[in-house]
GROMACS .gro file of C-alpha atoms in nm:
model
  339
    1UNK     CA    1   0.000   0.000   0.000
    2UNK     CA    2   0.127   0.349  -0.083
    3UNK     CA    3   0.165   0.569   0.223
    4UNK     CA    4   0.039   0.906   0.100
    5UNK     CA    5  -0.116   1.055   0.413
    6UNK     CA    6   0.081   1.361   0.523
    7UNK     CA    7  -0.128   1.410   0.836
    8UNK     CA    8  -0.006   1.408   1.193
    9UNK     CA    9   0.304   1.573   1.336
   10UNK     CA   10   0.539   1.711   1.074
   11UNK     CA   11   0.854   1.508   1.029
   12UNK     CA   12   1.188   1.684   1.064
   13UNK     CA   13   1.422   1.624   0.772
   14UNK     CA   14   1.783   1.730   0.816
   15UNK     CA   15   1.951   1.785   0.481
   16UNK     CA   16   2.331   1.774   0.508
   17UNK     CA   17   2.492   1.980   0.232
   18UNK     CA   18   2.854   2.046   0.142
   19UNK     CA   19   3.132   1.969  -0.100
   20UNK     CA   20   3.268   1.615  -0.074
   21UNK     CA   21   3.532   1.516   0.183
   22UNK     CA   22   3.395   1.765   0.435
   23UNK     CA   23   3.298   1.515   0.706
   24UNK     CA   24   2.937   1.476   0.595
   25UNK     CA   25   2.934   1.095   0.609
   26UNK     CA   26   3.076   1.075   0.960
   27UNK     CA   27   2.839   1.346   1.084
   28UNK     CA   28   2.553   1.157   0.918
   29UNK     CA   29   2.642   0.826   1.084
   30UNK     CA   30   2.699   0.976   1.429
   31UNK     CA   31   2.367   1.162   1.419
   32UNK     CA   32   2.194   0.845   1.299
   33UNK     CA   33   2.316   0.660   1.608
   34UNK     CA   34   2.099   0.885   1.829
   35UNK     CA   35   1.757   0.777   1.949
   36UNK     CA   36   1.477   0.910   1.729
   37UNK     CA   37   1.710   0.987   1.436
   38UNK     CA   38   1.741   0.776   1.121
   39UNK     CA   39   2.015   0.833   0.867
   40UNK     CA   40   1.939   0.740   0.506
   41UNK     CA   41   2.276   0.841   0.367
   42UNK     CA   42   2.273   1.001   0.021
   43UNK     CA   43   1.915   0.951  -0.097
   44UNK     CA   44   1.998   1.128  -0.422
   45UNK     CA   45   2.203   0.822  -0.521
   46UNK     CA   46   1.913   0.578  -0.481
   47UNK     CA   47   1.811   0.582  -0.848
   48UNK     CA   48   2.146   0.556  -1.021
   49UNK     CA   49   2.355   0.361  -0.772
   50UNK     CA   50   2.082   0.168  -0.591
   51UNK     CA   51   1.843   0.071  -0.869
   52UNK     CA   52   2.057   0.085  -1.184
   53UNK     CA   53   2.399  -0.021  -1.055
   54UNK     CA   54   2.295  -0.248  -0.768
   55UNK     CA   55   2.526  -0.084  -0.515
   56UNK     CA   56   2.525  -0.200  -0.154
   57UNK     CA   57   2.346  -0.049   0.141
   58UNK     CA   58   2.540   0.031   0.458
   59UNK     CA   59   2.429  -0.310   0.590
   60UNK     CA   60   2.614  -0.482   0.303
   61UNK     CA   61   2.314  -0.602   0.099
   62UNK     CA   62   2.205  -0.447  -0.233
   63UNK     CA   63   1.998  -0.139  -0.156
   64UNK     CA   64   1.678  -0.234  -0.338
   65UNK     CA   65   1.684  -0.588  -0.192
   66UNK     CA   66   1.784  -0.482   0.158
   67UNK     CA   67   1.558  -0.605   0.438
   68UNK     CA   68   1.503  -0.243   0.540
   69UNK     CA   69   1.477  -0.059   0.207
   70UNK     CA   70   1.261  -0.313   0.023
   71UNK     CA   71   0.956  -0.263   0.252
   72UNK     CA   72   1.020   0.112   0.281
   73UNK     CA   73   1.017   0.149  -0.097
   74UNK     CA   74   0.697  -0.057  -0.119
   75UNK     CA   75   0.538   0.160   0.148
   76UNK     CA   76   0.638   0.476  -0.038
   77UNK     CA   77   0.556   0.372  -0.394
   78UNK     CA   78   0.355   0.051  -0.385
   79UNK     CA   79   0.430  -0.193  -0.668
   80UNK     CA   80   0.512   0.084  -0.916
   81UNK     CA   81   0.827   0.272  -0.809
   82UNK     CA   82   0.936   0.576  -1.013
   83UNK     CA   83   1.141   0.509  -1.325
   84UNK     CA   84   1.502   0.521  -1.197
   85UNK     CA   85   1.644   0.595  -1.543
   86UNK     CA   86   1.419   0.897  -1.581
   87UNK     CA   87   1.504   1.029  -1.234
   88UNK     CA   88   1.877   0.977  -1.286
   89UNK     CA   89   1.849   1.168  -1.615
   90UNK     CA   90   1.667   1.452  -1.439
   91UNK     CA   91   1.943   1.472  -1.179
   92UNK     CA   92   2.197   1.520  -1.456
   93UNK     CA   93   1.973   1.765  -1.640
   94UNK     CA   94   1.695   1.995  -1.523
   95UNK     CA   95   1.744   1.904  -1.155
   96UNK     CA   96   2.123   1.913  -1.170
   97UNK     CA   97   2.368   2.133  -0.980
   98UNK     CA   98   2.398   2.375  -1.271
   99UNK     CA   99   2.023   2.441  -1.245
  100UNK     CA  100   2.033   2.527  -0.873
  101UNK     CA  101   1.984   2.900  -0.931
  102UNK     CA  102   1.683   2.848  -1.156
  103UNK     CA  103   1.532   2.593  -0.916
  104UNK     CA  104   1.575   2.834  -0.625
  105UNK     CA  105   1.417   3.125  -0.813
  106UNK     CA  106   1.123   2.909  -0.919
  107UNK     CA  107   1.071   2.774  -0.567
  108UNK     CA  108   1.075   3.123  -0.416
  109UNK     CA  109   0.823   3.250  -0.671
  110UNK     CA  110   0.595   2.946  -0.637
  111UNK     CA  111   0.638   2.860  -1.006
  112UNK     CA  112   0.839   2.540  -0.986
  113UNK     CA  113   0.833   2.303  -1.282
  114UNK     CA  114   0.630   1.983  -1.287
  115UNK     CA  115   0.960   1.792  -1.276
  116UNK     CA  116   1.070   1.969  -0.956
  117UNK     CA  117   0.735   1.934  -0.780
  118UNK     CA  118   0.711   1.571  -0.889
  119UNK     CA  119   1.054   1.492  -0.748
  120UNK     CA  120   0.973   1.678  -0.426
  121UNK     CA  121   0.665   1.455  -0.391
  122UNK     CA  122   0.884   1.147  -0.437
  123UNK     CA  123   1.114   1.271  -0.159
  124UNK     CA  124   0.814   1.339   0.064
  125UNK     CA  125   0.689   0.983   0.014
  126UNK     CA  126   1.033   0.841   0.090
  127UNK     CA  127   1.088   1.050   0.401
  128UNK     CA  128   0.744   0.969   0.543
  129UNK     CA  129   0.776   0.599   0.461
  130UNK     CA  130   1.107   0.591   0.651
  131UNK     CA  131   0.946   0.760   0.951
  132UNK     CA  132   0.641   0.532   0.942
  133UNK     CA  133   0.868   0.225   0.931
  134UNK     CA  134   1.117   0.330   1.197
  135UNK     CA  135   0.913   0.560   1.420
  136UNK     CA  136   1.191   0.820   1.399
  137UNK     CA  137   1.135   1.191   1.456
  138UNK     CA  138   1.422   1.305   1.233
  139UNK     CA  139   1.535   1.170   0.896
  140UNK     CA  140   1.888   1.267   0.791
  141UNK     CA  141   1.946   1.299   0.416
  142UNK     CA  142   2.319   1.350   0.352
  143UNK     CA  143   2.287   1.390  -0.024
  144UNK     CA  144   2.515   1.702  -0.017
  145UNK     CA  145   2.397   1.840  -0.355
  146UNK     CA  146   2.256   2.197  -0.349
  147UNK     CA  147   1.955   2.128  -0.577
  148UNK     CA  148   1.833   1.839  -0.362
  149UNK     CA  149   1.823   2.072  -0.063
  150UNK     CA  150   1.573   2.288  -0.254
  151UNK     CA  151   1.362   1.985  -0.343
  152UNK     CA  152   1.366   1.871   0.021
  153UNK     CA  153   1.242   2.216   0.126
  154UNK     CA  154   0.958   2.176  -0.125
  155UNK     CA  155   0.855   1.832   0.006
  156UNK     CA  156   0.513   1.826   0.171
  157UNK     CA  157   0.456   1.708   0.527
  158UNK     CA  158   0.812   1.773   0.650
  159UNK     CA  159   1.002   2.042   0.838
  160UNK     CA  160   1.327   2.096   0.647
  161UNK     CA  161   1.654   2.179   0.824
  162UNK     CA  162   1.982   2.253   0.646
  163UNK     CA  163   2.322   2.160   0.790
  164UNK     CA  164   2.599   2.321   0.584
  165UNK     CA  165   2.936   2.151   0.633
  166UNK     CA  166   3.255   2.325   0.523
  167UNK     CA  167   3.619   2.217   0.517
  168UNK     CA  168   3.936   2.407   0.428
  169UNK     CA  169   3.955   2.388   0.045
  170UNK     CA  170   4.322   2.287   0.058
  171UNK     CA  171   4.234   1.990   0.278
  172UNK     CA  172   3.957   1.895   0.035
  173UNK     CA  173   4.198   1.921  -0.259
  174UNK     CA  174   4.447   1.692  -0.085
  175UNK     CA  175   4.177   1.442   0.011
  176UNK     CA  176   4.028   1.430  -0.340
  177UNK     CA  177   4.367   1.334  -0.485
  178UNK     CA  178   4.400   1.030  -0.261
  179UNK     CA  179   4.316   0.687  -0.400
  180UNK     CA  180   4.004   0.556  -0.224
  181UNK     CA  181   3.824   0.229  -0.296
  182UNK     CA  182   3.446   0.193  -0.269
  183UNK     CA  183   3.334  -0.126  -0.087
  184UNK     CA  184   2.978  -0.078  -0.219
  185UNK     CA  185   3.111  -0.130  -0.574
  186UNK     CA  186   3.337  -0.430  -0.509
  187UNK     CA  187   3.645  -0.222  -0.441
  188UNK     CA  188   3.620   0.004  -0.745
  189UNK     CA  189   3.833   0.316  -0.709
  190UNK     CA  190   3.633   0.630  -0.638
  191UNK     CA  191   3.656   0.927  -0.873
  192UNK     CA  192   3.940   1.172  -0.807
  193UNK     CA  193   3.934   1.548  -0.864
  194UNK     CA  194   4.230   1.758  -0.974
  195UNK     CA  195   4.315   2.086  -0.800
  196UNK     CA  196   4.123   2.310  -1.043
  197UNK     CA  197   3.809   2.098  -1.048
  198UNK     CA  198   3.815   2.066  -0.669
  199UNK     CA  199   3.843   2.437  -0.597
  200UNK     CA  200   3.584   2.519  -0.863
  201UNK     CA  201   3.336   2.281  -0.705
  202UNK     CA  202   3.428   2.390  -0.351
  203UNK     CA  203   3.355   2.754  -0.428
  204UNK     CA  204   3.043   2.699  -0.639
  205UNK     CA  205   2.880   2.446  -0.404
  206UNK     CA  206   2.937   2.655  -0.093
  207UNK     CA  207   2.809   2.971  -0.263
  208UNK     CA  208   2.499   2.787  -0.385
  209UNK     CA  209   2.436   2.632  -0.044
  210UNK     CA  210   2.452   2.977   0.118
  211UNK     CA  211   2.194   3.104  -0.127
  212UNK     CA  212   1.959   2.825  -0.016
  213UNK     CA  213   1.923   2.988   0.323
  214UNK     CA  214   1.672   3.218   0.149
  215UNK     CA  215   1.431   2.928   0.122
  216UNK     CA  216   1.419   2.819   0.486
  217UNK     CA  217   1.267   2.990   0.790
  218UNK     CA  218   1.502   3.164   1.036
  219UNK     CA  219   1.678   2.922   1.268
  220UNK     CA  220   1.665   2.629   1.025
  221UNK     CA  221   2.020   2.666   0.888
  222UNK     CA  222   2.340   2.572   1.070
  223UNK     CA  223   2.700   2.577   0.951
  224UNK     CA  224   2.962   2.342   1.093
  225UNK     CA  225   3.327   2.339   0.992
  226UNK     CA  226   3.496   2.002   0.952
  227UNK     CA  227   3.790   2.120   1.163
  228UNK     CA  228   3.565   2.211   1.455
  229UNK     CA  229   3.365   1.889   1.428
  230UNK     CA  230   3.672   1.668   1.426
  231UNK     CA  231   3.842   1.859   1.709
  232UNK     CA  232   3.541   1.857   1.944
  233UNK     CA  233   3.302   1.595   1.802
  234UNK     CA  234   3.098   1.535   2.115
  235UNK     CA  235   3.030   1.905   2.172
  236UNK     CA  236   2.953   1.978   1.808
  237UNK     CA  237   2.716   1.684   1.764
  238UNK     CA  238   2.543   1.777   2.089
  239UNK     CA  239   2.494   2.130   1.957
  240UNK     CA  240   2.345   1.998   1.631
  241UNK     CA  241   2.107   1.764   1.817
  242UNK     CA  242   2.000   2.048   2.045
  243UNK     CA  243   1.944   2.277   1.744
  244UNK     CA  244   1.711   2.011   1.601
  245UNK     CA  245   1.509   2.023   1.922
  246UNK     CA  246   1.599   1.667   2.016
  247UNK     CA  247   1.713   1.548   2.361
  248UNK     CA  248   2.089   1.586   2.400
  249UNK     CA  249   2.235   1.253   2.510
  250UNK     CA  250   2.569   1.079   2.476
  251UNK     CA  251   2.429   0.885   2.182
  252UNK     CA  252   2.711   0.671   2.041
  253UNK     CA  253   2.991   0.856   2.227
  254UNK     CA  254   3.201   0.642   2.458
  255UNK     CA  255   3.418   0.943   2.541
  256UNK     CA  256   3.488   1.283   2.388
  257UNK     CA  257   3.657   1.135   2.078
  258UNK     CA  258   3.530   0.779   2.043
  259UNK     CA  259   3.195   0.660   1.907
  260UNK     CA  260   3.038   0.316   1.897
  261UNK     CA  261   2.861   0.311   1.560
  262UNK     CA  262   2.590   0.051   1.494
  263UNK     CA  263   2.526  -0.096   1.146
  264UNK     CA  264   2.328   0.141   0.927
  265UNK     CA  265   2.115   0.146   0.614
  266UNK     CA  266   2.277   0.435   0.430
  267UNK     CA  267   2.212   0.435   0.057
  268UNK     CA  268   2.546   0.589  -0.040
  269UNK     CA  269   2.828   0.802   0.093
  270UNK     CA  270   3.198   0.792   0.174
  271UNK     CA  271   3.334   0.439   0.237
  272UNK     CA  272   3.355   0.537   0.603
  273UNK     CA  273   2.982   0.460   0.628
  274UNK     CA  274   3.073   0.089   0.646
  275UNK     CA  275   3.276   0.139   0.964
  276UNK     CA  276   3.095   0.012   1.271
  277UNK     CA  277   3.189  -0.055   1.632
  278UNK     CA  278   3.439   0.167   1.811
  279UNK     CA  279   3.561   0.447   1.584
  280UNK     CA  280   3.803   0.719   1.690
  281UNK     CA  281   3.723   1.069   1.567
  282UNK     CA  282   4.042   1.256   1.479
  283UNK     CA  283   4.125   1.565   1.277
  284UNK     CA  284   4.285   1.464   0.946
  285UNK     CA  285   4.534   1.743   0.879
  286UNK     CA  286   4.797   1.546   0.686
  287UNK     CA  287   4.766   1.800   0.405
  288UNK     CA  288   4.941   2.062   0.622
  289UNK     CA  289   5.276   1.883   0.585
  290UNK     CA  290   5.220   1.659   0.282
  291UNK     CA  291   5.041   1.871   0.023
  292UNK     CA  292   5.251   1.987  -0.272
  293UNK     CA  293   5.337   2.357  -0.298
  294UNK     CA  294   5.170   2.402  -0.636
  295UNK     CA  295   4.844   2.241  -0.519
  296UNK     CA  296   4.840   2.459  -0.209
  297UNK     CA  297   4.925   2.780  -0.394
  298UNK     CA  298   4.665   2.731  -0.668
  299UNK     CA  299   4.390   2.631  -0.428
  300UNK     CA  300   4.467   2.914  -0.187
  301UNK     CA  301   4.479   3.175  -0.463
  302UNK     CA  302   4.151   3.069  -0.626
  303UNK     CA  303   3.961   3.025  -0.300
  304UNK     CA  304   4.111   3.327  -0.120
  305UNK     CA  305   3.795   3.546  -0.130
  306UNK     CA  306   3.608   3.277   0.067
  307UNK     CA  307   3.879   3.164   0.310
  308UNK     CA  308   3.827   3.441   0.562
  309UNK     CA  309   3.449   3.410   0.530
  310UNK     CA  310   3.473   3.056   0.667
  311UNK     CA  311   3.743   3.140   0.921
  312UNK     CA  312   4.049   3.005   0.740
  313UNK     CA  313   4.385   3.181   0.714
  314UNK     CA  314   4.537   3.269   0.377
  315UNK     CA  315   4.896   3.180   0.458
  316UNK     CA  316   5.056   2.846   0.526
  317UNK     CA  317   4.870   2.706   0.829
  318UNK     CA  318   4.999   2.487   1.105
  319UNK     CA  319   4.812   2.195   1.251
  320UNK     CA  320   4.480   2.303   1.404
  321UNK     CA  321   4.547   2.674   1.358
  322UNK     CA  322   4.207   2.700   1.190
  323UNK     CA  323   4.003   2.560   1.476
  324UNK     CA  324   3.782   2.826   1.628
  325UNK     CA  325   3.658   2.831   1.987
  326UNK     CA  326   3.299   2.842   1.866
  327UNK     CA  327   3.249   2.497   1.721
  328UNK     CA  328   2.906   2.560   1.572
  329UNK     CA  329   2.783   2.892   1.435
  330UNK     CA  330   2.461   2.990   1.263
  331UNK     CA  331   2.503   3.052   0.893
  332UNK     CA  332   2.470   3.415   0.784
  333UNK     CA  333   2.257   3.497   0.484
  334UNK     CA  334   2.478   3.612   0.196
  335UNK     CA  335   2.471   3.984   0.130
  336UNK     CA  336   2.189   4.102  -0.087
  337UNK     CA  337   2.007   3.770  -0.054
  338UNK     CA  338   1.678   3.918   0.056
  339UNK     CA  339   1.429   3.760   0.299
   0.00000   0.00000   0.00000
């Protein structure tokens, strides 16, 4: 049976946005280990990776055949799920990152396209089916992409929250050049980004995410820096949980820097989503001493207008020099953004 009743208490949906390698997967998994919170991982990848490529869920089974996702998908869509090829094509086309500005303008004016409203309805059905199955109060969608955040805000029957995660662009550049294998794809190497592509995406994604604050009510947007999260994980996660209006508990924390992560049912994300049991949370700042001079110079020069905005120094940093005393700060609306 299709669950299409939006009645009852509105479900909170936390959309985690940010350029890749910014700690979104770990934040997602730690939040999902709290009572009343369910993490779905990157829902945006369901159609292409889950349906079309048969990638594995965080539990290790194929997503669409997983003991959790199979009944959730039936509850959301009945025996006729949306065409995954069509939705994947939309994500690369009219609902893609390059269309974020147009999607935002249309959403603000109330003149969204049938494709956007149709996809928002699909998200609404998924979110509510997850909540009906698990009894959770908060669904975490760590899809990261700016356009999906707009579509989540358009979904009926939910209260959207936006968590914007940022990491020093030089650290992102270094991380994206590492060789990483993806266990969900039988050890296939994950895509790598060169320095120019990384900084271009870092700037454009963060600028677009800031513009999305126009679409949410005051108090529904929070920015967390990777460096602050990794240096004081227990405090930062507690602040995020409190911001969501949920009870602040130890959750999976065994101490200030160690979490005990249970198995999860994340659709996609960094390979770290497969780590369970005791996991130490540590700041990865290897780039400070190991990144090449050319990579650092190019990334710093191209991202320099935004470094200070996010609290990063322009010159050569030392370990943890970027970590602020205020671990979590509310995101400011960009200048000239309007209400």
